[in-house]
Structure formats: C-alpha cells, structure tokens
PDB file of N, CA and C in Angstrom:
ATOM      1  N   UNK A   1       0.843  -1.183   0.000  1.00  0.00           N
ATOM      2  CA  UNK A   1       0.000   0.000   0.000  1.00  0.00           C
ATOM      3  C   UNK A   1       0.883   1.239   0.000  1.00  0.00           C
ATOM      4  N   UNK A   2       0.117   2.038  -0.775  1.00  0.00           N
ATOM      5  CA  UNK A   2       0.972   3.881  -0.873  1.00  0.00           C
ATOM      6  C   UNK A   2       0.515   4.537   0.030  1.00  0.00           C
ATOM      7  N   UNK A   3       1.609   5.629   0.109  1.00  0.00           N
ATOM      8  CA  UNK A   3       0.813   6.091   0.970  1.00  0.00           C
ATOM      9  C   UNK A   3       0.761   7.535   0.339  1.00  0.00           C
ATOM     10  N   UNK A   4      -0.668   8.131   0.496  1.00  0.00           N
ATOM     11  CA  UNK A   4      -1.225   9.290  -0.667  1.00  0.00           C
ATOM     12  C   UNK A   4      -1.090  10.353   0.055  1.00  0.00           C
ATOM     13  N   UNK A   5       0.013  11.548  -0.813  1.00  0.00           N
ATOM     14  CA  UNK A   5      -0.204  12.996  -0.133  1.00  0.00           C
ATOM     15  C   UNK A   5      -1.294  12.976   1.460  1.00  0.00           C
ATOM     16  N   UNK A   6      -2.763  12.562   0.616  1.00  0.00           N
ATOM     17  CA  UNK A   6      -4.006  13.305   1.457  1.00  0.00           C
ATOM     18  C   UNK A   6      -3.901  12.447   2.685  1.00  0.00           C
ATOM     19  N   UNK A   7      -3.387  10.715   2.403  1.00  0.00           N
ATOM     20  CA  UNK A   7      -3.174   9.750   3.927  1.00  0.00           C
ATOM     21  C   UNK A   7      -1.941  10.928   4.648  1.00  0.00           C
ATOM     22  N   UNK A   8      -1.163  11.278   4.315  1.00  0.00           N
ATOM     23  CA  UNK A   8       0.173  11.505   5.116  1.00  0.00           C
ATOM     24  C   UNK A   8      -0.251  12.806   6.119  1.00  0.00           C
ATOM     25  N   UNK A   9      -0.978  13.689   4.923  1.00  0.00           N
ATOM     26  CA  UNK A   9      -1.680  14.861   6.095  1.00  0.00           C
ATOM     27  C   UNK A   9      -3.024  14.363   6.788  1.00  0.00           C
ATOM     28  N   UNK A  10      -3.675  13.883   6.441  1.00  0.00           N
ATOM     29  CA  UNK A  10      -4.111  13.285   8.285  1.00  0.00           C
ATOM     30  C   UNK A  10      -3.768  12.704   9.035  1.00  0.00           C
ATOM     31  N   UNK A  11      -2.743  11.507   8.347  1.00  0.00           N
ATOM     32  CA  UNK A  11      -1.945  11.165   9.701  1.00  0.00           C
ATOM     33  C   UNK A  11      -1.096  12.133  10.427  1.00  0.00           C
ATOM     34  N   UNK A  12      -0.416  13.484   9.739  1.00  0.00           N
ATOM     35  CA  UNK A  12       0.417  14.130  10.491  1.00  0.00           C
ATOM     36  C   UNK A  12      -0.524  15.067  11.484  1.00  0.00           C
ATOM     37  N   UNK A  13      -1.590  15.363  10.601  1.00  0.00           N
ATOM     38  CA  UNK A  13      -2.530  16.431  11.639  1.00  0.00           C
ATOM     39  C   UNK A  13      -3.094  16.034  12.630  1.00  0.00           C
ATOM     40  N   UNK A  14      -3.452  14.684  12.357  1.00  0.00           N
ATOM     41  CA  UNK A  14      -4.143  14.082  13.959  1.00  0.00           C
ATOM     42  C   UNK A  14      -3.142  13.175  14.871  1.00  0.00           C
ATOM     43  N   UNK A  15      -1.756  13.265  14.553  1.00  0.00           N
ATOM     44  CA  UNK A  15      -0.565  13.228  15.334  1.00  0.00           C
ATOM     45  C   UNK A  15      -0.230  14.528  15.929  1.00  0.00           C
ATOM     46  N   UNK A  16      -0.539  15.555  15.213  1.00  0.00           N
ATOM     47  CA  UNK A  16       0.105  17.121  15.851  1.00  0.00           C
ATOM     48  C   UNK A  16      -0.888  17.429  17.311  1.00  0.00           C
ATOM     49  N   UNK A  17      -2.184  16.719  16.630  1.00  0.00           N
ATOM     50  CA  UNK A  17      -3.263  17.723  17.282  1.00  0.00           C
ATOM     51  C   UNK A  17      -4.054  16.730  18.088  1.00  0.00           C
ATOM     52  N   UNK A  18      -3.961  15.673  18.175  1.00  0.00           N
ATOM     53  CA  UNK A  18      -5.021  14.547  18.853  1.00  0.00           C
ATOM     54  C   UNK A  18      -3.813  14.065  20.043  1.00  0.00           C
ATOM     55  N   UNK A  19      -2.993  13.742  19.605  1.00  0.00           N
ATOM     56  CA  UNK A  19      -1.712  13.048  20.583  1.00  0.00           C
ATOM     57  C   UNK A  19      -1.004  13.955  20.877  1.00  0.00           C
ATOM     58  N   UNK A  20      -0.128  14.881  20.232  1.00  0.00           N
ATOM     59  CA  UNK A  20       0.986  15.396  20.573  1.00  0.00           C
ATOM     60  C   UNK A  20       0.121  17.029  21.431  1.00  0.00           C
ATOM     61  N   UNK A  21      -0.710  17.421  21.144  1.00  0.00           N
ATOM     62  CA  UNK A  21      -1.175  18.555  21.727  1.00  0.00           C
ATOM     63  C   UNK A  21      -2.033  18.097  22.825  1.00  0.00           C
ATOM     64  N   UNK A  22      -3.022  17.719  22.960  1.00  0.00           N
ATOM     65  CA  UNK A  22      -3.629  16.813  24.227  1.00  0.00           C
ATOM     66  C   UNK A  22      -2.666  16.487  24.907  1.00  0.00           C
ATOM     67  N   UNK A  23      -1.958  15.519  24.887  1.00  0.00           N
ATOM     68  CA  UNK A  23      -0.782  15.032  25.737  1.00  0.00           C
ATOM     69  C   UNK A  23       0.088  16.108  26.490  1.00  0.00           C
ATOM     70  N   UNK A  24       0.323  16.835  25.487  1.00  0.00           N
ATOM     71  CA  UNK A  24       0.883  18.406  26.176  1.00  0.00           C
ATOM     72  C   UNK A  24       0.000  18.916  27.239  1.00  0.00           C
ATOM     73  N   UNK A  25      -1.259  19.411  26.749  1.00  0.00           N
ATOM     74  CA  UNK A  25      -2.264  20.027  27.640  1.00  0.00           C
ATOM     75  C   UNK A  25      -2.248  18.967  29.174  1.00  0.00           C
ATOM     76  N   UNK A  26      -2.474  17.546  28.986  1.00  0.00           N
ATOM     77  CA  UNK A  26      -2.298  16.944  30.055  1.00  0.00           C
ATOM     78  C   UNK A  26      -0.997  17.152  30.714  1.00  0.00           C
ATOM     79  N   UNK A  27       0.017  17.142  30.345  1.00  0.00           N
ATOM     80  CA  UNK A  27       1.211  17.142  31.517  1.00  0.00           C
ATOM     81  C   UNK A  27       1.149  18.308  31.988  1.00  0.00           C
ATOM     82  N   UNK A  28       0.150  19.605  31.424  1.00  0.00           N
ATOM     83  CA  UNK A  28       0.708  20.951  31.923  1.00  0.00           C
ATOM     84  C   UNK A  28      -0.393  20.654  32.960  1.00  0.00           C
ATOM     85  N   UNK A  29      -1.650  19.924  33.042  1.00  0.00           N
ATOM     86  CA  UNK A  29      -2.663  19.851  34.476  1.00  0.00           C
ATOM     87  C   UNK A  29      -1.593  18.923  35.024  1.00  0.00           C
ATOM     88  N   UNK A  30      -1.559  17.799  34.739  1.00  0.00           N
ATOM     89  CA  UNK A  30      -1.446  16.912  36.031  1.00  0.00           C
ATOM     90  C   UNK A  30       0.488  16.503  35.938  1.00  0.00           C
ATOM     91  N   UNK A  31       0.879  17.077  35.195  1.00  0.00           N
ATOM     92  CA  UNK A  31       2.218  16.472  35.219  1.00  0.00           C
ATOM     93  C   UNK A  31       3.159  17.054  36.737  1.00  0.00           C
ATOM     94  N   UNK A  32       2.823  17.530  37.735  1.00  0.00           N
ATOM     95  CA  UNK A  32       3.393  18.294  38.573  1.00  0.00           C
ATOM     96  C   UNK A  32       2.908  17.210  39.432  1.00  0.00           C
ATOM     97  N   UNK A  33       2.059  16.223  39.275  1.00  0.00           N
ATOM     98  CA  UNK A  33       1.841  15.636  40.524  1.00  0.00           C
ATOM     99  C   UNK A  33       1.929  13.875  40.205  1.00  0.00           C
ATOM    100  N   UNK A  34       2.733  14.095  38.941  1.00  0.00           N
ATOM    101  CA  UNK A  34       3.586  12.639  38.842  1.00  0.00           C
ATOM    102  C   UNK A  34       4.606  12.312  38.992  1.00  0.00           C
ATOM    103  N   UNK A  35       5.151  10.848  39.287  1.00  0.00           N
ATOM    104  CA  UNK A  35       6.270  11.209  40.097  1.00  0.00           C
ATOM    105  C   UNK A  35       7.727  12.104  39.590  1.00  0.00           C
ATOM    106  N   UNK A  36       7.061  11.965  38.162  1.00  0.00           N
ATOM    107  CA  UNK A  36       8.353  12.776  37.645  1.00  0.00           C
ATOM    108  C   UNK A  36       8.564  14.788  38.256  1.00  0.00           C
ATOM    109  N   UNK A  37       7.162  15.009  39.094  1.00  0.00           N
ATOM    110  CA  UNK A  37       7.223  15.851  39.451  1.00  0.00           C
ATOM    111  C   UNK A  37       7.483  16.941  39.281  1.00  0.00           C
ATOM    112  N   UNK A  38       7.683  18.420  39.790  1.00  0.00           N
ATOM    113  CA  UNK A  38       8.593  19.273  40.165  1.00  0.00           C
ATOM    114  C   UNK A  38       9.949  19.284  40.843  1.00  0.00           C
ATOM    115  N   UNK A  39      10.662  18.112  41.177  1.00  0.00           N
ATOM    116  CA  UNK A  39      11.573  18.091  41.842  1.00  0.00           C
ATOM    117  C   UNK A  39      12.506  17.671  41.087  1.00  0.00           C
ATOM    118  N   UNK A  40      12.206  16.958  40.091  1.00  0.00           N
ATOM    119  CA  UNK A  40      13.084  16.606  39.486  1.00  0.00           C
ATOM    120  C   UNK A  40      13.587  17.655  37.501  1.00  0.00           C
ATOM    121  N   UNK A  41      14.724  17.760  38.014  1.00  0.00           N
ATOM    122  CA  UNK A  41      15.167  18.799  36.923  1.00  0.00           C
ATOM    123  C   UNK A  41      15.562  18.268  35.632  1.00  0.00           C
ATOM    124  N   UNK A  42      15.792  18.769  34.581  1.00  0.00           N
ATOM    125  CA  UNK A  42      16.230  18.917  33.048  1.00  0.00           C
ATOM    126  C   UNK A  42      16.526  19.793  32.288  1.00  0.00           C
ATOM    127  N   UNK A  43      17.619  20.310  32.400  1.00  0.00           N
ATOM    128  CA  UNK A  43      17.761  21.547  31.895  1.00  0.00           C
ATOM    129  C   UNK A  43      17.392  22.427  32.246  1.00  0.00           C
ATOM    130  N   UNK A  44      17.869  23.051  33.646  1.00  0.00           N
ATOM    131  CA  UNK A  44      17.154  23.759  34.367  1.00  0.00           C
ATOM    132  C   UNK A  44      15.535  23.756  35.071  1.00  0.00           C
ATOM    133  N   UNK A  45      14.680  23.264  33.927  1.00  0.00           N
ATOM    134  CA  UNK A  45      13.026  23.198  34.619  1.00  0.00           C
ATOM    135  C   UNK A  45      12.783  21.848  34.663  1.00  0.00           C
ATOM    136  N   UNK A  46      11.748  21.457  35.529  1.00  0.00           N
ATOM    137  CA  UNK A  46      10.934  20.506  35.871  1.00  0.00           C
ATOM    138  C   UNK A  46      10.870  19.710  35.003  1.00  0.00           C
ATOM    139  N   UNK A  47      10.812  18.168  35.163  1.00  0.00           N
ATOM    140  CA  UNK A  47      10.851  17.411  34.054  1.00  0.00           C
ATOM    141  C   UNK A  47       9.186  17.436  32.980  1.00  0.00           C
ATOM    142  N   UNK A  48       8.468  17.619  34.118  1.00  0.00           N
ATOM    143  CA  UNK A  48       6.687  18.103  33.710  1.00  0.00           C
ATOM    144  C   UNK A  48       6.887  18.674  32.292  1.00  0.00           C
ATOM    145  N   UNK A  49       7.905  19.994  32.799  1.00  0.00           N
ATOM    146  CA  UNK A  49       7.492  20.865  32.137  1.00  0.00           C
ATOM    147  C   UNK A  49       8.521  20.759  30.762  1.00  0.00           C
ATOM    148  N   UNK A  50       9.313  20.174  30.693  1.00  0.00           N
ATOM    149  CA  UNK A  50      10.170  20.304  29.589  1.00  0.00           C
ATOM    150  C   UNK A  50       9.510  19.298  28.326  1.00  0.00           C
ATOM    151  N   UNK A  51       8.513  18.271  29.348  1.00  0.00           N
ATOM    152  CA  UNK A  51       8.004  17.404  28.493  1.00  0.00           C
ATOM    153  C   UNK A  51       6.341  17.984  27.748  1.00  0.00           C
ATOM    154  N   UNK A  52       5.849  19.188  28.397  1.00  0.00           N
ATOM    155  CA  UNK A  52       4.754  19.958  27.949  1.00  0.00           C
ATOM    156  C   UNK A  52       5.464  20.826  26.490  1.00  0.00           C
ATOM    157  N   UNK A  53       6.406  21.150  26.853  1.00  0.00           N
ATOM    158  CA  UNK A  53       7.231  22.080  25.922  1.00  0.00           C
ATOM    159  C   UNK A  53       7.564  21.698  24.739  1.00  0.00           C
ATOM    160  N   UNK A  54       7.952  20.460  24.979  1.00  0.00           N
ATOM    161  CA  UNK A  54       8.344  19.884  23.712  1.00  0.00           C
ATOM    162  C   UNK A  54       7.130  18.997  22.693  1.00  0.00           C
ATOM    163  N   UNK A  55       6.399  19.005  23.739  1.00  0.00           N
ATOM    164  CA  UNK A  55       5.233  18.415  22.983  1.00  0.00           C
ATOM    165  C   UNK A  55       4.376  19.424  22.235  1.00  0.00           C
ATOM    166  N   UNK A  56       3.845  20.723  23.029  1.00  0.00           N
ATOM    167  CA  UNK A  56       3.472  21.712  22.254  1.00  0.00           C
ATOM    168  C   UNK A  56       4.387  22.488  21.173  1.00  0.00           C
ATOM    169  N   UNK A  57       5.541  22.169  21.444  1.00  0.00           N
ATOM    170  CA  UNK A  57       6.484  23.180  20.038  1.00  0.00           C
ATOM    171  C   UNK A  57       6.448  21.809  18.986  1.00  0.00           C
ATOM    172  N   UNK A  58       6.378  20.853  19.557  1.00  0.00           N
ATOM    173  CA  UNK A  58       5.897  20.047  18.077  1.00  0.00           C
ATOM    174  C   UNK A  58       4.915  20.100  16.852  1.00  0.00           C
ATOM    175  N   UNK A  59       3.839  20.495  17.981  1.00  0.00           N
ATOM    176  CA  UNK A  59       2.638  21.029  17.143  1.00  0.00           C
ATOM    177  C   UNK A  59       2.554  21.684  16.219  1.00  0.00           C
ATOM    178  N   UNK A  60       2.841  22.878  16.235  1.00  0.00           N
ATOM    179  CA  UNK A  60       2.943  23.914  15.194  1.00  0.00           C
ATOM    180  C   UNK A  60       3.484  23.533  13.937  1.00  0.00           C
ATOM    181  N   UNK A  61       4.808  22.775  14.355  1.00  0.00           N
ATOM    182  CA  UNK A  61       6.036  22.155  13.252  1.00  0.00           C
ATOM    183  C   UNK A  61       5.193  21.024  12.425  1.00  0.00           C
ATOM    184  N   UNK A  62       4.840  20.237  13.150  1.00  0.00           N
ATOM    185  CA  UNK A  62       3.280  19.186  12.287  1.00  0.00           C
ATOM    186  C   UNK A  62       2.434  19.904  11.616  1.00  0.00           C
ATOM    187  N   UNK A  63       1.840  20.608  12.006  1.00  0.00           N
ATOM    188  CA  UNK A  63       0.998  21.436  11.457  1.00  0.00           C
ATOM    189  C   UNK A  63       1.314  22.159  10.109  1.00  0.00           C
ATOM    190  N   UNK A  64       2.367  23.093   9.948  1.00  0.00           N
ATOM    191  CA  UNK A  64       2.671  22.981   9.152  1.00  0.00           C
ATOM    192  C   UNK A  64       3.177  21.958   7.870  1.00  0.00           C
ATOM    193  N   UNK A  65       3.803  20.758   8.389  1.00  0.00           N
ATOM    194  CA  UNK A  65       4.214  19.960   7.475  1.00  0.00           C
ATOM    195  C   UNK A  65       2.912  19.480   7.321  1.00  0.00           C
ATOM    196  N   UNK A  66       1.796  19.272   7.748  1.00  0.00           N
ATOM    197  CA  UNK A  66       0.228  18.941   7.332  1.00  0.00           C
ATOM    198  C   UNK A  66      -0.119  19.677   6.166  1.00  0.00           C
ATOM    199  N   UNK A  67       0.193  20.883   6.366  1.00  0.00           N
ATOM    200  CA  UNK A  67      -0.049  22.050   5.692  1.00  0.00           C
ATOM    201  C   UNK A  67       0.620  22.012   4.248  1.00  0.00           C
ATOM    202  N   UNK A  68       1.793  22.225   4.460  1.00  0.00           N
ATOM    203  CA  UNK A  68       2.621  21.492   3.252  1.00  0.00           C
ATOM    204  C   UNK A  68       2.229  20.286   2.514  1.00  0.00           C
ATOM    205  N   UNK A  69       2.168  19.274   2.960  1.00  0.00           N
ATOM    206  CA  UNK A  69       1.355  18.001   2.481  1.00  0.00           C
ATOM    207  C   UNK A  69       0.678  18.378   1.549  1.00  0.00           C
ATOM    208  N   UNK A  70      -0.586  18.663   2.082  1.00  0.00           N
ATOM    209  CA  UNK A  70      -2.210  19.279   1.269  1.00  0.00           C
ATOM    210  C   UNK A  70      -1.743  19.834   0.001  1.00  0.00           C
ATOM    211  N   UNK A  71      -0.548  20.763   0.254  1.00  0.00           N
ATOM    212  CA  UNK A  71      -0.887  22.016  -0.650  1.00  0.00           C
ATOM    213  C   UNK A  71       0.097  21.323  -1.728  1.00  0.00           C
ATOM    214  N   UNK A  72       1.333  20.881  -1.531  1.00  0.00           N
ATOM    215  CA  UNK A  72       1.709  19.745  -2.417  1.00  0.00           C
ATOM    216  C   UNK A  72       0.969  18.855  -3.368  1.00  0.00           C
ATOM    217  N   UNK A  73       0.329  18.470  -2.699  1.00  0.00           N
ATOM    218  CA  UNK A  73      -0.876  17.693  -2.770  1.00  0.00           C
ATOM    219  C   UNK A  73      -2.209  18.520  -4.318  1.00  0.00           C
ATOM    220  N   UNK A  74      -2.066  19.482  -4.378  1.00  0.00           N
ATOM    221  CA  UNK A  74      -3.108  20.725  -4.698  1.00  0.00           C
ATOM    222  C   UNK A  74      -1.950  21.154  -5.901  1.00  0.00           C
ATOM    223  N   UNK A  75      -1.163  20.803  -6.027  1.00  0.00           N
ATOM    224  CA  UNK A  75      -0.260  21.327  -7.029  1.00  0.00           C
ATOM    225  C   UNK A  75      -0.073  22.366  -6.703  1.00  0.00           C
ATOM    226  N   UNK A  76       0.015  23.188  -5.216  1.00  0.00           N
ATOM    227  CA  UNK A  76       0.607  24.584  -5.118  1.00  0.00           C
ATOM    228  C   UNK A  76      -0.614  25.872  -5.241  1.00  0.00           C
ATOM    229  N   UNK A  77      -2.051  25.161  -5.892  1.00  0.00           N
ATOM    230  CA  UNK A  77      -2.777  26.057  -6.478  1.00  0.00           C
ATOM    231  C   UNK A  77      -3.531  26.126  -4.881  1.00  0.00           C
ATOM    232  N   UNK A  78      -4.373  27.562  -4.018  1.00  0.00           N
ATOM    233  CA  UNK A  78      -5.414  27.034  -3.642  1.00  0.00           C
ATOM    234  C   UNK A  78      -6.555  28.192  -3.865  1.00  0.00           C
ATOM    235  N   UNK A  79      -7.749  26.917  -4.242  1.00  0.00           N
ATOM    236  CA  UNK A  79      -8.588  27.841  -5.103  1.00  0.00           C
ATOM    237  C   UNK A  79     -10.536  27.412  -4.049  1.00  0.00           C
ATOM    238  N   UNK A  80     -10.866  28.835  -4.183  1.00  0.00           N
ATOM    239  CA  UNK A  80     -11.939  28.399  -3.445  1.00  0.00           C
ATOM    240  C   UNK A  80     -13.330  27.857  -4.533  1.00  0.00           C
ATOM    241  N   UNK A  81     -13.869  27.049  -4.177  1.00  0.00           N
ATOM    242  CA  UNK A  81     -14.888  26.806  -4.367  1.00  0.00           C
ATOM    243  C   UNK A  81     -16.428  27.625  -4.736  1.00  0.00           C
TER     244      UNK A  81
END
C-alpha cells in the first residue's frame, strides 16, 4: 500500500493535534503531581514541564508539514470553491 499525499496529512494532523497537543495540555494539568514531578530537573526546569514544551512546540512544526502536504498535494494552487 501507498501512501497518498491526502493519507500523510491526516496522519500528520491528527498526530500534531489529537496526541501530541492533548498530551501536552495533560502534563501541563497533572504532570506536577507525577512522580516525575517538580523536583526533578532537566535543563534547568521541571521534568513536567520540559516534556509539555516539547510536545506543544511540536505542534505547530506538524501542522505545518500537514499544511505542506495538502498544498503539495493541490499542485501549489489554492482555489476556493
């Protein structure tokens, strides 16, 4: 099986935005009260928090390559309906 422009941007968009952004939003509620805690450091901040960080700056970067996909995808043209 191929895999088609239009498969690759939903798999990347509902990787950016279903897993990788949710998952973010969760460690920023409850990640302070797992054991990975506040006490424990990484580069200066909380391990919580380095792992919220990196999950939300992923997002955007997916997003775009979603974005890219499509429009690849569109031959570059985008035209409204």
């Amino acid at each position: 099986m191929t895999l088609t422009l239009i498969q690759a941007h939903g798999m990347v968009m509902i990787l950016a935005w279903m897993v990788f952004a949710s998952t973010g939003i969760l460690f920023a509620r409850y990640g302070r009260s797992l054991k990975l805690g506040s006490r424990r450091q990484l580069l200066g901040k909380a391990v919580w928090f380095q792992i919220h960080r990196f999950l939300l700056s992923l997002t955007p970067i997916l997003t775009l390559l979603g974005f890219l996909l499509i429009l690849v995808h569109a031959g570059g043209q985008w035209i409204n309906p």
